[in-house]
């Protein structure tokens, strides 16, 4: 619902120390001596979600086929060469055919939530209260805020896929179909870590969008985006896949666990949760973010990721992500020199992932990992970047130990760490 900004910090990654949402819980602070080493190399960039900005409405005194998502373990079809956009479609106006085919299954999602604001502390000053008199607000005030986004129907019985930030914290959710019908929506589950949510409406025989396979996408493939940017319902844009596998760190969303698709198809506030389609009208991504101040830089969650998360949300109402409890940087010769010089640490390797903070009482702390350890392998698989570590941790199983091969004070060591569920506070 609300636009959020993320500062891009390309070298620091947390696994996962969350400072999430509006509550600020589970936040982590790097030790000042460690953090100061990296300040000079940080790059500022602003990332915005593509849901319509929240609006304050009122003040009150006291916001293919009709199939369910495939099983997460089901194997996708073998990789095939990417389609040629016009030749395969057999019609230069193939976009028209795709929109006609899938448009009815794209929905608008409106949500409202109540925000309670406290009176400023300054108004408690006796002098100011004497000046303002009874006009000075002394009690908390509530405001109704409204947001809007998009979604698409994945089940004929009313299950809709959208972004978590579209419905996060919502008091009411309203779903509007292209044919004009509106339904009250219920959030069946949401996962802020991947920004995926499932909304359920009470309806039957609804149009459904077929889900494609995002694992076989290649840069240059033609894509189509449908959504409701800035309240302009059923807007269609087109472009290409600009890149695949953009890490959350790459785009400044380091609190997410997603490798994004990048597209130059126009995405604007209100497109959040809408489908990114291939030329066959299959969903291959869910539009989710843009970089403010840039043109032609939009990002979508791969449908294979969204589908896997959606199935867990439908079954359990939540998703549990493995968690170690470390903050880390990709080790480079430059960082090695800075750490050895500034902290007096004796790093002897040039590659790996350097641990710069261990969260108290976390699985990493319980296993005996220390600041200054360098991870070089996880379960005998070499790792050289924080993204590689994050992927292996995300693919591990909660409660099943992972073997970390590390360098500590110039000596090799092996430590078993048992992942725990990622601590994410409820946002609803």
Tab-separated table of C-alpha atoms in Angstrom:
chain	number	residue	atom	x	y	z
A	1	UNK	CA	0.000	0.000	0.000
A	2	UNK	CA	2.660	2.456	0.944
A	3	UNK	CA	5.673	3.418	-1.124
A	4	UNK	CA	8.828	2.384	0.602
A	5	UNK	CA	12.408	3.276	-0.081
A	6	UNK	CA	15.418	1.015	0.184
A	7	UNK	CA	18.998	2.208	0.223
A	8	UNK	CA	21.245	0.152	-1.995
A	9	UNK	CA	24.187	-1.203	-0.024
A	10	UNK	CA	25.967	-3.428	-2.509
A	11	UNK	CA	28.499	-5.020	-0.176
A	12	UNK	CA	26.525	-5.648	3.016
A	13	UNK	CA	23.990	-8.451	3.221
A	14	UNK	CA	22.000	-9.738	6.138
A	15	UNK	CA	20.841	-13.310	6.594
A	16	UNK	CA	18.437	-12.128	7.786
A	17	UNK	CA	18.386	-9.287	10.274
A	18	UNK	CA	15.053	-7.738	9.576
A	19	UNK	CA	14.015	-4.189	10.067
A	20	UNK	CA	10.718	-4.716	8.357
A	21	UNK	CA	7.557	-2.774	7.788
A	22	UNK	CA	6.331	-0.119	10.110
A	23	UNK	CA	7.126	-1.757	13.410
A	24	UNK	CA	10.893	-1.824	13.150
A	25	UNK	CA	11.115	-5.143	14.961
A	26	UNK	CA	14.028	-7.516	14.676
A	27	UNK	CA	16.242	-4.666	13.549
A	28	UNK	CA	20.007	-5.100	13.605
A	29	UNK	CA	22.816	-2.622	14.010
A	30	UNK	CA	26.306	-3.335	12.777
A	31	UNK	CA	29.162	-2.753	15.189
A	32	UNK	CA	30.406	0.781	14.548
A	33	UNK	CA	34.002	-0.335	14.007
A	34	UNK	CA	32.942	-2.763	11.284
A	35	UNK	CA	30.330	-0.542	9.657
A	36	UNK	CA	32.686	2.418	9.317
A	37	UNK	CA	34.910	0.417	6.998
A	38	UNK	CA	32.164	0.129	4.403
A	39	UNK	CA	30.481	3.559	4.579
A	40	UNK	CA	32.624	5.044	1.847
A	41	UNK	CA	31.690	2.371	-0.679
A	42	UNK	CA	27.906	2.567	-0.343
A	43	UNK	CA	25.801	3.745	-3.254
A	44	UNK	CA	22.487	5.495	-2.722
A	45	UNK	CA	19.548	4.418	-4.858
A	46	UNK	CA	15.825	4.607	-4.264
A	47	UNK	CA	13.595	1.646	-5.018
A	48	UNK	CA	9.844	2.043	-5.085
A	49	UNK	CA	7.101	-0.517	-5.019
A	50	UNK	CA	4.686	-0.136	-7.885
A	51	UNK	CA	1.483	0.124	-5.922
A	52	UNK	CA	-0.352	3.426	-5.958
A	53	UNK	CA	0.938	5.768	-3.217
A	54	UNK	CA	-1.082	5.744	-0.035
A	55	UNK	CA	-3.634	8.548	0.280
A	56	UNK	CA	-5.056	10.013	3.464
A	57	UNK	CA	-8.815	10.104	3.067
A	58	UNK	CA	-10.453	11.103	6.310
A	59	UNK	CA	-9.598	11.954	9.874
A	60	UNK	CA	-11.531	10.339	12.705
A	61	UNK	CA	-11.188	11.077	16.400
A	62	UNK	CA	-10.670	7.942	18.164
A	63	UNK	CA	-7.432	1.031	4.997
A	64	UNK	CA	-4.839	-21.507	-19.676
A	65	UNK	CA	-6.565	-23.649	-17.858
A	66	UNK	CA	-8.306	-23.289	-14.663
A	67	UNK	CA	-5.736	-24.928	-12.408
A	68	UNK	CA	-4.378	-24.277	-8.970
A	69	UNK	CA	-0.641	-23.506	-8.582
A	70	UNK	CA	1.481	-26.524	-9.397
A	71	UNK	CA	3.259	-28.364	-6.638
A	72	UNK	CA	6.560	-26.748	-5.727
A	73	UNK	CA	8.385	-30.016	-6.294
A	74	UNK	CA	6.880	-30.628	-9.705
A	75	UNK	CA	9.502	-30.516	-12.421
A	76	UNK	CA	9.035	-27.993	-15.196
A	77	UNK	CA	9.331	-28.900	-18.817
A	78	UNK	CA	12.789	-29.085	-20.319
A	79	UNK	CA	14.341	-25.803	-21.401
A	80	UNK	CA	13.563	-24.801	-24.959
A	81	UNK	CA	14.916	-21.952	-27.076
A	82	UNK	CA	13.107	-18.648	-26.482
A	83	UNK	CA	10.273	-17.892	-28.883
A	84	UNK	CA	10.549	-15.338	-31.641
A	85	UNK	CA	7.975	-12.722	-30.780
A	86	UNK	CA	6.379	-11.985	-34.165
A	87	UNK	CA	7.294	-15.117	-36.065
A	88	UNK	CA	5.967	-17.499	-33.432
A	89	UNK	CA	2.831	-15.470	-32.909
A	90	UNK	CA	2.210	-15.388	-36.663
A	91	UNK	CA	0.714	-11.935	-36.283
A	92	UNK	CA	2.419	-8.572	-35.717
A	93	UNK	CA	-0.586	-7.701	-33.535
A	94	UNK	CA	-0.073	-10.687	-31.243
A	95	UNK	CA	-0.297	-8.366	-28.232
A	96	UNK	CA	-3.953	-7.736	-29.048
A	97	UNK	CA	-4.629	-11.469	-29.014
A	98	UNK	CA	-2.835	-11.922	-25.676
A	99	UNK	CA	-4.736	-9.051	-24.054
A	100	UNK	CA	-8.028	-10.378	-25.341
A	101	UNK	CA	-7.164	-13.819	-23.984
A	102	UNK	CA	-5.953	-12.935	-20.482
A	103	UNK	CA	-7.329	-9.449	-19.798
A	104	UNK	CA	-10.483	-10.644	-18.014
A	105	UNK	CA	-8.343	-12.468	-15.420
A	106	UNK	CA	-6.406	-9.335	-14.406
A	107	UNK	CA	-7.973	-7.529	-11.459
A	108	UNK	CA	-7.711	-4.288	-9.553
A	109	UNK	CA	-7.152	-4.523	-5.795
A	110	UNK	CA	-8.088	-1.612	-3.515
A	111	UNK	CA	-7.219	-1.699	0.171
A	112	UNK	CA	-7.624	0.521	3.202
A	113	UNK	CA	-5.933	0.543	6.555
A	114	UNK	CA	-6.197	2.600	9.726
A	115	UNK	CA	-3.148	4.533	10.905
A	116	UNK	CA	-2.968	5.819	14.482
A	117	UNK	CA	-0.822	8.912	14.977
A	118	UNK	CA	0.284	10.214	18.350
A	119	UNK	CA	0.231	13.892	19.236
A	120	UNK	CA	3.732	15.426	19.030
A	121	UNK	CA	5.558	15.501	22.346
A	122	UNK	CA	6.045	19.247	21.933
A	123	UNK	CA	2.301	19.797	22.376
A	124	UNK	CA	2.583	18.462	25.909
A	125	UNK	CA	4.564	21.580	26.840
A	126	UNK	CA	2.379	23.640	29.264
A	127	UNK	CA	3.228	26.884	27.466
A	128	UNK	CA	2.116	25.540	24.088
A	129	UNK	CA	-1.024	23.993	25.544
A	130	UNK	CA	-1.914	27.350	27.109
A	131	UNK	CA	-1.445	28.974	23.704
A	132	UNK	CA	-3.427	26.380	21.709
A	133	UNK	CA	-5.977	25.681	24.408
A	134	UNK	CA	-8.540	23.023	23.567
A	135	UNK	CA	-7.416	23.028	19.951
A	136	UNK	CA	-4.246	21.131	20.845
A	137	UNK	CA	-4.763	17.419	20.078
A	138	UNK	CA	-4.021	15.408	23.193
A	139	UNK	CA	-5.416	12.011	22.161
A	140	UNK	CA	-4.143	9.709	19.398
A	141	UNK	CA	-5.759	10.379	16.045
A	142	UNK	CA	-6.664	7.773	13.459
A	143	UNK	CA	-6.445	8.198	9.725
A	144	UNK	CA	-7.834	5.983	6.986
A	145	UNK	CA	-5.278	5.364	4.260
A	146	UNK	CA	-6.013	3.897	0.872
A	147	UNK	CA	-3.864	2.031	-1.637
A	148	UNK	CA	-4.378	0.358	-4.983
A	149	UNK	CA	-2.626	-2.349	-6.946
A	150	UNK	CA	-3.192	-5.201	-9.369
A	151	UNK	CA	-3.489	-8.977	-9.298
A	152	UNK	CA	-4.400	-11.947	-11.460
A	153	UNK	CA	-6.697	-14.914	-10.971
A	154	UNK	CA	-4.937	-18.285	-10.676
A	155	UNK	CA	-7.923	-20.421	-9.726
A	156	UNK	CA	-11.503	-20.357	-11.059
A	157	UNK	CA	-12.776	-20.475	-7.480
A	158	UNK	CA	-11.362	-17.064	-6.651
A	159	UNK	CA	-7.695	-17.298	-5.658
A	160	UNK	CA	-5.735	-14.246	-6.762
A	161	UNK	CA	-2.000	-13.662	-6.780
A	162	UNK	CA	-0.656	-10.206	-5.884
A	163	UNK	CA	2.145	-8.477	-3.971
A	164	UNK	CA	2.335	-8.572	-0.206
A	165	UNK	CA	2.873	-4.806	-0.069
A	166	UNK	CA	-0.447	-4.247	-1.865
A	167	UNK	CA	-2.479	-5.799	0.974
A	168	UNK	CA	-0.058	-5.625	3.903
A	169	UNK	CA	-1.804	-4.384	7.046
A	170	UNK	CA	-5.095	-3.839	5.217
A	171	UNK	CA	-8.385	-3.576	7.112
A	172	UNK	CA	-10.407	-4.039	3.934
A	173	UNK	CA	-9.587	-5.490	0.514
A	174	UNK	CA	-11.822	-4.959	-2.533
A	175	UNK	CA	-11.279	-6.777	-5.820
A	176	UNK	CA	-12.658	-5.365	-9.061
A	177	UNK	CA	-12.878	-7.530	-12.193
A	178	UNK	CA	-12.606	-6.231	-15.728
A	179	UNK	CA	-16.321	-6.906	-16.288
A	180	UNK	CA	-17.128	-4.424	-13.518
A	181	UNK	CA	-18.020	-6.871	-10.736
A	182	UNK	CA	-16.547	-6.167	-7.310
A	183	UNK	CA	-15.921	-8.589	-4.453
A	184	UNK	CA	-14.761	-8.365	-0.887
A	185	UNK	CA	-11.334	-9.966	-0.665
A	186	UNK	CA	-9.736	-11.942	2.138
A	187	UNK	CA	-5.968	-12.206	2.459
A	188	UNK	CA	-5.360	-15.960	2.513
A	189	UNK	CA	-1.676	-15.460	3.258
A	190	UNK	CA	1.228	-13.149	2.590
A	191	UNK	CA	5.001	-13.416	2.650
A	192	UNK	CA	6.847	-10.096	2.994
A	193	UNK	CA	10.210	-11.806	2.441
A	194	UNK	CA	9.341	-12.524	-1.200
A	195	UNK	CA	6.550	-9.907	-1.482
A	196	UNK	CA	3.939	-12.477	-2.512
A	197	UNK	CA	0.333	-12.664	-1.276
A	198	UNK	CA	-2.789	-14.662	-2.094
A	199	UNK	CA	-6.229	-13.018	-1.908
A	200	UNK	CA	-9.449	-15.063	-1.952
A	201	UNK	CA	-12.839	-13.894	-3.208
A	202	UNK	CA	-16.125	-15.790	-3.033
A	203	UNK	CA	-16.830	-16.481	-6.682
A	204	UNK	CA	-16.909	-19.373	-9.135
A	205	UNK	CA	-16.214	-19.978	-12.824
A	206	UNK	CA	-13.785	-17.077	-13.021
A	207	UNK	CA	-11.376	-16.541	-15.927
A	208	UNK	CA	-7.881	-17.834	-15.154
A	209	UNK	CA	-4.415	-17.007	-16.466
A	210	UNK	CA	-2.086	-19.862	-17.381
A	211	UNK	CA	1.279	-19.929	-15.609
A	212	UNK	CA	4.450	-20.227	-17.654
A	213	UNK	CA	7.995	-21.274	-16.773
A	214	UNK	CA	10.287	-18.436	-15.746
A	215	UNK	CA	13.337	-20.712	-15.518
A	216	UNK	CA	13.792	-20.799	-19.306
A	217	UNK	CA	13.541	-17.045	-19.927
A	218	UNK	CA	16.333	-15.285	-21.762
A	219	UNK	CA	17.086	-11.568	-22.253
A	220	UNK	CA	15.469	-10.175	-25.374
A	221	UNK	CA	12.202	-12.127	-25.163
A	222	UNK	CA	9.076	-10.057	-25.744
A	223	UNK	CA	6.821	-9.458	-22.737
A	224	UNK	CA	3.517	-7.737	-21.985
A	225	UNK	CA	2.445	-6.075	-18.737
A	226	UNK	CA	-1.178	-5.527	-17.740
A	227	UNK	CA	-2.277	-3.624	-14.659
A	228	UNK	CA	-3.875	-0.548	-13.175
A	229	UNK	CA	-1.180	2.142	-12.977
A	230	UNK	CA	-2.241	5.351	-11.245
A	231	UNK	CA	-5.852	4.181	-11.242
A	232	UNK	CA	-5.959	3.719	-15.028
A	233	UNK	CA	-7.536	0.276	-15.146
A	234	UNK	CA	-6.572	-2.374	-17.714
A	235	UNK	CA	-3.492	-0.570	-19.004
A	236	UNK	CA	-1.311	-2.591	-21.393
A	237	UNK	CA	2.397	-2.001	-22.026
A	238	UNK	CA	5.022	-4.110	-23.753
A	239	UNK	CA	8.767	-4.530	-23.927
A	240	UNK	CA	11.396	-7.204	-23.487
A	241	UNK	CA	13.132	-9.136	-20.751
A	242	UNK	CA	16.182	-6.947	-20.129
A	243	UNK	CA	17.895	-9.330	-17.710
A	244	UNK	CA	17.237	-12.309	-15.458
A	245	UNK	CA	18.580	-13.207	-12.052
A	246	UNK	CA	18.851	-9.681	-10.658
A	247	UNK	CA	19.581	-10.179	-6.974
A	248	UNK	CA	17.764	-8.247	-4.280
A	249	UNK	CA	21.039	-6.458	-3.517
A	250	UNK	CA	21.381	-5.447	-7.166
A	251	UNK	CA	18.159	-3.440	-7.054
A	252	UNK	CA	18.391	-2.125	-3.503
A	253	UNK	CA	15.881	-4.456	-1.839
A	254	UNK	CA	18.265	-6.330	0.436
A	255	UNK	CA	15.455	-7.402	2.791
A	256	UNK	CA	13.960	-9.609	0.076
A	257	UNK	CA	14.868	-13.142	-1.031
A	258	UNK	CA	14.122	-12.983	-4.742
A	259	UNK	CA	16.142	-13.043	-7.955
A	260	UNK	CA	14.167	-10.631	-10.124
A	261	UNK	CA	13.365	-10.377	-13.799
A	262	UNK	CA	14.235	-6.984	-15.267
A	263	UNK	CA	12.052	-5.513	-18.005
A	264	UNK	CA	11.746	-2.285	-19.946
A	265	UNK	CA	7.963	-2.663	-20.244
A	266	UNK	CA	6.490	0.442	-18.613
A	267	UNK	CA	5.607	-0.236	-14.965
A	268	UNK	CA	4.148	2.477	-12.750
A	269	UNK	CA	2.520	2.818	-9.308
A	270	UNK	CA	-0.589	0.629	-9.396
A	271	UNK	CA	1.052	-2.115	-11.472
A	272	UNK	CA	2.164	-3.970	-8.338
A	273	UNK	CA	0.906	-7.543	-8.395
A	274	UNK	CA	-0.040	-7.483	-12.073
A	275	UNK	CA	1.149	-10.121	-14.546
A	276	UNK	CA	4.155	-9.982	-16.833
A	277	UNK	CA	3.252	-12.207	-19.784
A	278	UNK	CA	5.052	-13.969	-22.603
A	279	UNK	CA	3.744	-13.927	-26.177
A	280	UNK	CA	1.587	-16.994	-25.498
A	281	UNK	CA	-0.282	-15.180	-22.749
A	282	UNK	CA	1.350	-17.146	-19.933
A	283	UNK	CA	2.405	-15.387	-16.744
A	284	UNK	CA	6.177	-15.471	-16.390
A	285	UNK	CA	6.493	-12.813	-13.671
A	286	UNK	CA	4.624	-10.621	-11.203
A	287	UNK	CA	5.396	-6.909	-11.510
A	288	UNK	CA	6.621	-5.530	-8.217
A	289	UNK	CA	9.153	-2.685	-8.254
A	290	UNK	CA	10.681	0.222	-10.137
A	291	UNK	CA	13.750	2.355	-9.559
A	292	UNK	CA	12.663	5.917	-8.989
A	293	UNK	CA	14.074	8.491	-11.347
A	294	UNK	CA	14.971	5.877	-13.963
A	295	UNK	CA	13.180	4.900	-17.132
A	296	UNK	CA	12.827	1.386	-18.495
A	297	UNK	CA	13.914	-0.264	-15.249
A	298	UNK	CA	11.115	-2.408	-13.905
A	299	UNK	CA	11.350	-5.616	-11.903
A	300	UNK	CA	9.141	-8.666	-11.559
A	301	UNK	CA	9.133	-11.713	-9.301
A	302	UNK	CA	9.658	-14.848	-11.449
A	303	UNK	CA	6.430	-16.824	-11.605
A	304	UNK	CA	8.161	-20.021	-10.492
A	305	UNK	CA	9.083	-18.274	-7.243
A	306	UNK	CA	5.644	-16.700	-6.827
A	307	UNK	CA	3.959	-20.028	-7.571
A	308	UNK	CA	6.050	-21.904	-5.006
A	309	UNK	CA	5.316	-19.311	-2.321
A	310	UNK	CA	1.625	-19.150	-3.240
A	311	UNK	CA	1.175	-22.869	-2.754
A	312	UNK	CA	2.606	-22.643	0.763
A	313	UNK	CA	0.419	-19.634	1.558
A	314	UNK	CA	-2.695	-21.469	0.359
A	315	UNK	CA	-1.808	-24.555	2.375
A	316	UNK	CA	-0.478	-22.942	5.560
A	317	UNK	CA	-1.274	-19.233	5.461
A	318	UNK	CA	2.426	-18.408	5.870
A	319	UNK	CA	5.882	-19.301	4.624
A	320	UNK	CA	8.853	-20.223	6.767
A	321	UNK	CA	12.292	-19.252	5.479
A	322	UNK	CA	15.567	-20.741	6.789
A	323	UNK	CA	17.645	-18.336	8.874
A	324	UNK	CA	21.241	-18.389	10.145
A	325	UNK	CA	21.550	-14.948	11.733
A	326	UNK	CA	24.637	-13.364	10.184
A	327	UNK	CA	25.585	-10.182	8.407
A	328	UNK	CA	28.124	-10.626	5.659
A	329	UNK	CA	30.023	-9.066	2.788
A	330	UNK	CA	31.598	-10.492	-0.338
A	331	UNK	CA	35.307	-10.610	0.393
A	332	UNK	CA	37.548	-8.800	-2.075
A	333	UNK	CA	41.252	-7.886	-1.884
A	334	UNK	CA	40.262	-4.285	-1.123
A	335	UNK	CA	37.946	-5.296	1.746
A	336	UNK	CA	40.585	-7.725	3.019
A	337	UNK	CA	43.125	-4.911	3.222
A	338	UNK	CA	40.689	-2.572	4.978
A	339	UNK	CA	39.672	-5.187	7.541
A	340	UNK	CA	43.247	-6.257	8.284
A	341	UNK	CA	44.367	-2.645	8.623
A	342	UNK	CA	41.423	-1.241	10.567
A	343	UNK	CA	40.489	-4.150	12.815
A	344	UNK	CA	43.783	-5.966	13.182
A	345	UNK	CA	42.214	-9.159	11.823
A	346	UNK	CA	44.492	-11.585	10.009
A	347	UNK	CA	42.555	-12.494	6.884
A	348	UNK	CA	44.690	-14.731	4.698
A	349	UNK	CA	42.202	-15.510	1.886
A	350	UNK	CA	41.062	-13.198	-0.889
A	351	UNK	CA	37.775	-14.869	-1.767
A	352	UNK	CA	34.739	-16.016	0.150
A	353	UNK	CA	32.062	-14.390	2.291
A	354	UNK	CA	33.207	-12.470	5.357
A	355	UNK	CA	31.011	-12.471	8.471
A	356	UNK	CA	30.859	-8.982	9.966
A	357	UNK	CA	28.154	-9.518	12.582
A	358	UNK	CA	26.594	-12.487	14.375
A	359	UNK	CA	23.087	-12.022	15.762
A	360	UNK	CA	22.754	-12.904	19.430
A	361	UNK	CA	20.970	-16.189	20.181
A	362	UNK	CA	20.751	-16.988	16.450
A	363	UNK	CA	21.607	-20.387	14.925
A	364	UNK	CA	24.965	-18.943	13.817
A	365	UNK	CA	25.748	-17.765	17.348
A	366	UNK	CA	24.671	-21.067	18.856
A	367	UNK	CA	26.901	-22.948	16.416
A	368	UNK	CA	29.961	-20.866	17.317
A	369	UNK	CA	30.426	-18.722	14.201
A	370	UNK	CA	32.423	-15.553	14.851
A	371	UNK	CA	32.940	-12.127	13.324
A	372	UNK	CA	35.894	-12.416	10.936
A	373	UNK	CA	35.104	-15.965	9.819
A	374	UNK	CA	35.172	-16.398	6.036
A	375	UNK	CA	32.686	-18.870	4.529
A	376	UNK	CA	34.208	-20.699	1.570
A	377	UNK	CA	31.885	-23.676	1.130
A	378	UNK	CA	28.381	-24.685	2.173
A	379	UNK	CA	27.725	-28.428	2.059
A	380	UNK	CA	30.908	-28.758	-0.029
A	381	UNK	CA	29.642	-26.254	-2.611
A	382	UNK	CA	32.058	-23.331	-3.103
A	383	UNK	CA	30.678	-19.840	-2.432
A	384	UNK	CA	32.296	-16.560	-3.405
A	385	UNK	CA	29.467	-14.024	-3.038
A	386	UNK	CA	26.761	-13.151	-0.543
A	387	UNK	CA	24.129	-13.978	-3.167
A	388	UNK	CA	25.437	-17.536	-3.453
A	389	UNK	CA	25.283	-17.957	0.324
A	390	UNK	CA	21.755	-16.561	0.446
A	391	UNK	CA	20.528	-18.932	-2.248
A	392	UNK	CA	21.988	-21.982	-0.540
A	393	UNK	CA	20.526	-20.946	2.815
A	394	UNK	CA	17.109	-20.308	1.248
A	395	UNK	CA	17.201	-23.758	-0.355
A	396	UNK	CA	18.174	-25.476	2.899
A	397	UNK	CA	15.669	-27.024	5.294
A	398	UNK	CA	14.739	-25.701	8.706
A	399	UNK	CA	16.077	-28.033	11.400
A	400	UNK	CA	18.517	-29.821	9.076
A	401	UNK	CA	22.175	-28.859	9.722
A	402	UNK	CA	24.228	-27.304	6.928
A	403	UNK	CA	27.982	-27.760	6.884
A	404	UNK	CA	29.985	-24.541	6.587
A	405	UNK	CA	33.619	-24.749	5.578
A	406	UNK	CA	35.285	-21.580	6.873
A	407	UNK	CA	38.644	-19.902	7.323
A	408	UNK	CA	39.290	-18.618	10.861
A	409	UNK	CA	42.531	-16.865	11.729
A	410	UNK	CA	44.157	-18.423	8.699
A	411	UNK	CA	43.112	-21.951	9.583
A	412	UNK	CA	40.383	-24.067	7.935
A	413	UNK	CA	37.469	-25.212	10.076
A	414	UNK	CA	34.089	-26.843	9.605
A	415	UNK	CA	31.003	-25.817	11.576
A	416	UNK	CA	27.489	-27.272	11.383
A	417	UNK	CA	24.706	-24.696	11.646
A	418	UNK	CA	21.055	-25.703	11.991
A	419	UNK	CA	18.764	-23.162	10.270
A	420	UNK	CA	15.794	-21.869	12.247
A	421	UNK	CA	12.656	-20.148	10.932
A	422	UNK	CA	13.325	-16.563	9.879
A	423	UNK	CA	11.834	-14.285	12.570
A	424	UNK	CA	9.268	-12.159	10.754
A	425	UNK	CA	6.750	-10.287	12.880
A	426	UNK	CA	3.097	-10.330	11.828
A	427	UNK	CA	2.185	-7.318	9.739
A	428	UNK	CA	-1.528	-7.817	9.846
